[in-house]
mmCIF file of C-alpha atoms in Angstrom:
data_model
loop_
_atom_site.group_PDB
_atom_site.id
_atom_site.type_symbol
_atom_site.label_atom_id
_atom_site.label_comp_id
_atom_site.label_asym_id
_atom_site.label_seq_id
_atom_site.Cartn_x
_atom_site.Cartn_y
_atom_site.Cartn_z
ATOM 1 C CA MET A 1 21.333 0.526 12.109
ATOM 2 C CA ALA A 2 20.282 -0.927 8.786
ATOM 3 C CA ILE A 3 16.695 -1.043 7.670
ATOM 4 C CA ILE A 4 15.636 -4.371 6.219
ATOM 5 C CA ILE A 5 12.680 -4.581 3.832
ATOM 6 C CA ARG A 6 11.262 -8.094 3.685
ATOM 7 C CA HIS A 7 8.067 -9.978 3.065
ATOM 8 C CA THR A 8 5.803 -9.964 6.093
ATOM 9 C CA THR A 9 5.352 -13.112 8.179
ATOM 10 C CA PRO A 10 2.302 -14.066 10.258
ATOM 11 C CA ALA A 11 4.311 -13.298 13.415
ATOM 12 C CA ASP A 12 4.535 -9.646 12.302
ATOM 13 C CA LEU A 13 0.787 -9.060 12.205
ATOM 14 C CA PRO A 14 0.267 -7.961 15.845
ATOM 15 C CA ALA A 15 3.044 -5.367 15.465
ATOM 16 C CA LEU A 16 1.624 -4.220 12.125
ATOM 17 C CA GLY A 17 -1.769 -3.733 13.750
ATOM 18 C CA ARG A 18 -0.151 -1.473 16.364
ATOM 19 C CA ILE A 19 1.774 0.434 13.673
ATOM 20 C CA GLU A 20 -1.408 0.945 11.626
ATOM 21 C CA ALA A 21 -3.237 2.274 14.708
ATOM 22 C CA ALA A 22 -0.386 4.709 15.390
ATOM 23 C CA CYS A 23 -0.192 5.957 11.785
ATOM 24 C CA PHE A 24 -3.825 6.438 10.795
ATOM 25 C CA PRO A 25 -6.878 7.974 12.478
ATOM 26 C CA ALA A 26 -9.178 5.319 13.942
ATOM 27 C CA ALA A 27 -11.761 5.794 11.154
ATOM 28 C CA GLU A 28 -9.107 5.005 8.522
ATOM 29 C CA ALA A 29 -6.921 2.414 10.263
ATOM 30 C CA ALA A 30 -7.238 -1.264 9.453
ATOM 31 C CA SER A 31 -7.516 -3.412 12.550
ATOM 32 C CA GLU A 32 -5.159 -6.301 13.241
ATOM 33 C CA LYS A 33 -8.086 -8.594 12.377
ATOM 34 C CA THR A 34 -8.496 -6.882 8.983
ATOM 35 C CA LEU A 35 -4.762 -7.012 8.300
ATOM 36 C CA THR A 36 -4.747 -10.709 9.221
ATOM 37 C CA ALA A 37 -7.652 -11.394 6.830
ATOM 38 C CA ARG A 38 -5.882 -9.511 4.049
ATOM 39 C CA PHE A 39 -2.621 -11.321 4.743
ATOM 40 C CA ALA A 40 -4.424 -14.674 4.555
ATOM 41 C CA GLN A 41 -5.667 -13.784 1.040
ATOM 42 C CA PHE A 42 -2.649 -11.980 -0.438
ATOM 43 C CA PRO A 43 0.524 -12.382 1.655
ATOM 44 C CA SER A 44 2.797 -11.581 -1.308
ATOM 45 C CA TYR A 45 1.666 -7.965 -1.101
ATOM 46 C CA PHE A 46 2.784 -7.249 2.440
ATOM 47 C CA PHE A 47 6.272 -5.898 3.052
ATOM 48 C CA THR A 48 7.668 -5.077 6.485
ATOM 49 C CA ALA A 49 10.457 -2.624 7.298
ATOM 50 C CA GLU A 50 12.442 -3.653 10.333
ATOM 51 C CA LYS A 51 15.175 -1.996 12.326
ATOM 52 C CA ASN A 52 17.096 -4.037 14.898
ATOM 53 C CA SER A 53 14.729 -6.955 14.200
ATOM 54 C CA VAL A 54 11.696 -4.835 15.173
ATOM 55 C CA PRO A 55 8.989 -3.843 12.649
ATOM 56 C CA VAL A 56 8.877 -0.054 12.219
ATOM 57 C CA GLY A 57 6.738 0.175 9.088
ATOM 58 C CA PHE A 58 4.946 -1.730 6.356
ATOM 59 C CA ILE A 59 3.099 -1.500 3.067
ATOM 60 C CA ASN A 60 0.231 -3.706 1.973
ATOM 61 C CA GLY A 61 -2.229 -4.097 -0.850
ATOM 62 C CA MET A 62 -3.675 -6.455 -3.433
ATOM 63 C CA THR A 63 -4.034 -7.005 -7.146
ATOM 64 C CA THR A 64 -7.149 -5.934 -8.998
ATOM 65 C CA ASN A 65 -8.399 -5.243 -12.493
ATOM 66 C CA CYS A 66 -9.791 -1.888 -11.344
ATOM 67 C CA ARG A 67 -7.820 1.199 -12.339
ATOM 68 C CA THR A 68 -8.748 2.943 -9.077
ATOM 69 C CA ILE A 69 -9.389 1.796 -5.519
ATOM 70 C CA CYS A 70 -12.954 1.531 -4.224
ATOM 71 C CA ASP A 71 -13.874 1.469 -0.548
ATOM 72 C CA GLU A 72 -15.145 -2.115 -0.724
ATOM 73 C CA MET A 73 -11.579 -3.312 -1.395
ATOM 74 C CA PHE A 74 -10.455 -2.202 2.074
ATOM 75 C CA ALA A 75 -13.117 -4.295 3.802
ATOM 76 C CA ASP A 76 -13.433 -7.361 1.577
ATOM 77 C CA PRO A 77 -10.263 -9.381 0.884
ATOM 78 C CA ALA A 78 -12.341 -11.626 -1.396
ATOM 79 C CA LEU A 79 -12.198 -8.847 -4.021
ATOM 80 C CA TYR A 80 -8.553 -9.816 -4.579
ATOM 81 C CA GLU A 81 -7.947 -10.737 -8.225
ATOM 82 C CA PRO A 82 -4.735 -12.809 -8.423
ATOM 83 C CA ASP A 83 -4.316 -12.079 -12.130
ATOM 84 C CA GLY A 84 -5.304 -8.414 -11.782
ATOM 85 C CA SER A 85 -3.580 -5.828 -13.938
ATOM 86 C CA TYR A 86 -2.955 -3.385 -11.097
ATOM 87 C CA LEU A 87 -1.271 -3.654 -7.731
ATOM 88 C CA ALA A 88 -3.216 -1.495 -5.272
ATOM 89 C CA VAL A 89 -1.592 0.059 -2.205
ATOM 90 C CA PHE A 90 -3.907 -0.074 0.795
ATOM 91 C CA GLY A 91 -1.561 1.469 3.305
ATOM 92 C CA LEU A 92 1.948 2.761 3.786
ATOM 93 C CA ASP A 93 2.849 3.074 7.453
ATOM 94 C CA VAL A 94 6.060 4.161 9.177
ATOM 95 C CA LEU A 95 6.167 4.935 12.880
ATOM 96 C CA GLN A 96 6.658 8.660 13.547
ATOM 97 C CA GLU A 97 10.064 8.251 15.205
ATOM 98 C CA HIS A 98 11.402 6.401 12.140
ATOM 99 C CA ARG A 99 10.198 8.815 9.456
ATOM 100 C CA ARG A 100 12.443 10.860 7.174
ATOM 101 C CA GLN A 101 14.975 8.028 6.985
ATOM 102 C CA GLY A 102 13.979 6.654 3.578
ATOM 103 C CA ILE A 103 11.922 3.786 5.014
ATOM 104 C CA ALA A 104 8.660 4.738 3.284
ATOM 105 C CA ALA A 105 10.503 5.145 -0.016
ATOM 106 C CA ALA A 106 12.140 1.730 0.387
ATOM 107 C CA LEU A 107 8.727 0.169 1.030
ATOM 108 C CA VAL A 108 7.157 1.892 -1.994
ATOM 109 C CA ASN A 109 10.088 0.819 -4.167
ATOM 110 C CA ALA A 110 9.729 -2.802 -2.981
ATOM 111 C CA PHE A 111 6.041 -2.677 -3.901
ATOM 112 C CA ILE A 112 6.793 -1.213 -7.328
ATOM 113 C CA ALA A 113 9.491 -3.855 -7.900
ATOM 114 C CA GLN A 114 6.956 -6.579 -7.037
ATOM 115 C CA ALA A 115 4.496 -5.131 -9.575
ATOM 116 C CA ARG A 116 7.198 -4.880 -12.260
ATOM 117 C CA GLY A 117 8.374 -8.421 -11.539
ATOM 118 C CA GLU A 118 4.824 -9.682 -12.039
ATOM 119 C CA ASN A 119 4.424 -7.617 -15.229
ATOM 120 C CA ARG A 120 1.465 -5.650 -13.830
ATOM 121 C CA THR A 121 0.063 -2.734 -15.839
ATOM 122 C CA GLY A 122 0.525 -0.337 -12.951
ATOM 123 C CA VAL A 123 0.374 0.476 -9.276
ATOM 124 C CA ILE A 124 -2.603 2.396 -7.885
ATOM 125 C CA LEU A 125 -3.277 4.126 -4.598
ATOM 126 C CA THR A 126 -5.322 6.802 -2.937
ATOM 127 C CA CYS A 127 -3.732 9.510 -0.835
ATOM 128 C CA LYS A 128 -4.555 12.774 0.851
ATOM 129 C CA GLU A 129 -3.761 16.008 -0.952
ATOM 130 C CA HIS A 130 -0.615 16.775 1.060
ATOM 131 C CA LEU A 131 0.950 13.475 -0.097
ATOM 132 C CA ILE A 132 0.341 13.881 -3.839
ATOM 133 C CA HIS A 133 3.763 15.435 -4.431
ATOM 134 C CA TYR A 134 5.474 12.648 -2.475
ATOM 135 C CA TYR A 135 3.966 9.940 -4.684
ATOM 136 C CA GLU A 136 4.673 11.956 -7.812
ATOM 137 C CA THR A 137 8.390 11.607 -7.000
ATOM 138 C CA PHE A 138 7.997 7.865 -7.733
ATOM 139 C CA GLY A 139 6.281 8.587 -11.053
ATOM 140 C CA PHE A 140 2.674 8.317 -9.887
ATOM 141 C CA ARG A 141 0.217 10.485 -11.800
ATOM 142 C CA ARG A 142 -2.689 12.282 -10.201
ATOM 143 C CA LEU A 143 -6.019 11.090 -11.609
ATOM 144 C CA GLY A 144 -8.234 13.452 -9.588
ATOM 145 C CA VAL A 145 -10.435 13.291 -6.525
ATOM 146 C CA SER A 146 -11.285 9.704 -5.662
ATOM 147 C CA ALA A 147 -14.782 8.320 -5.249
ATOM 148 C CA SER A 148 -13.456 6.795 -2.024
ATOM 149 C CA VAL A 149 -14.838 8.239 1.184
ATOM 150 C CA HIS A 150 -12.857 5.831 3.392
ATOM 151 C CA GLY A 151 -12.768 7.154 6.941
ATOM 152 C CA GLY A 152 -14.649 10.294 5.899
ATOM 153 C CA ALA A 153 -11.548 11.802 4.260
ATOM 154 C CA VAL A 154 -10.990 13.348 0.825
ATOM 155 C CA TRP A 155 -8.718 11.085 -1.220
ATOM 156 C CA TYR A 156 -6.966 11.440 -4.548
ATOM 157 C CA ASP A 157 -6.505 8.604 -7.016
ATOM 158 C CA MET A 158 -2.914 8.052 -8.154
ATOM 159 C CA LEU A 159 -1.561 5.753 -10.868
ATOM 160 C CA LEU A 160 1.970 4.631 -11.639
ATOM 161 C CA PRO A 161 1.806 3.204 -15.173
ATOM 162 C CA LEU A 162 4.268 0.363 -15.733
ATOM 163 C CA ARG A 163 3.132 -0.735 -19.182
ATOM 164 C CA GLU A 164 0.257 -0.215 -21.585
ATOM 165 C CA PRO A 165 -2.982 -1.977 -20.585
ATOM 166 C CA THR A 166 -3.878 -4.986 -22.707
ATOM 167 C CA ALA A 167 -7.225 -5.155 -24.519
ATOM 168 C CA ASP A 168 -9.698 -7.727 -23.231
#
């Protein structure tokens, strides 16, 4: 059974809402309504992993000129900066029964390829401490404890530099 990584379509959004709810605690999970609002603003930054024509995971985010993610970005799709230097990962979700099959890595690699193809300066994300090593395998660098308090958790800022930042 091959995994297909593709751009998300509007028809995927109800399934992605269910996947998000299964993968994150309620305080951290984006609702289907939030995902739909994000998708309306920046559909190019949603990738879906499907198996047997059924979504089993996804990654989403937006472009920004900020070098780290702030909590306001999760709630306000209007903060999207189309010409932003960084591609920010908001969430990486794979259903439990489909983990450890390379799906998350394929989604991250699709996101990185999108950022490279658009000549972004880097990819940014926040993650919990136990995932730092995972993201380091892609070349992300730990920047330290994040100012984000999203969902009441402790987050770490991570950066994958793709090129040197340009001076304004």
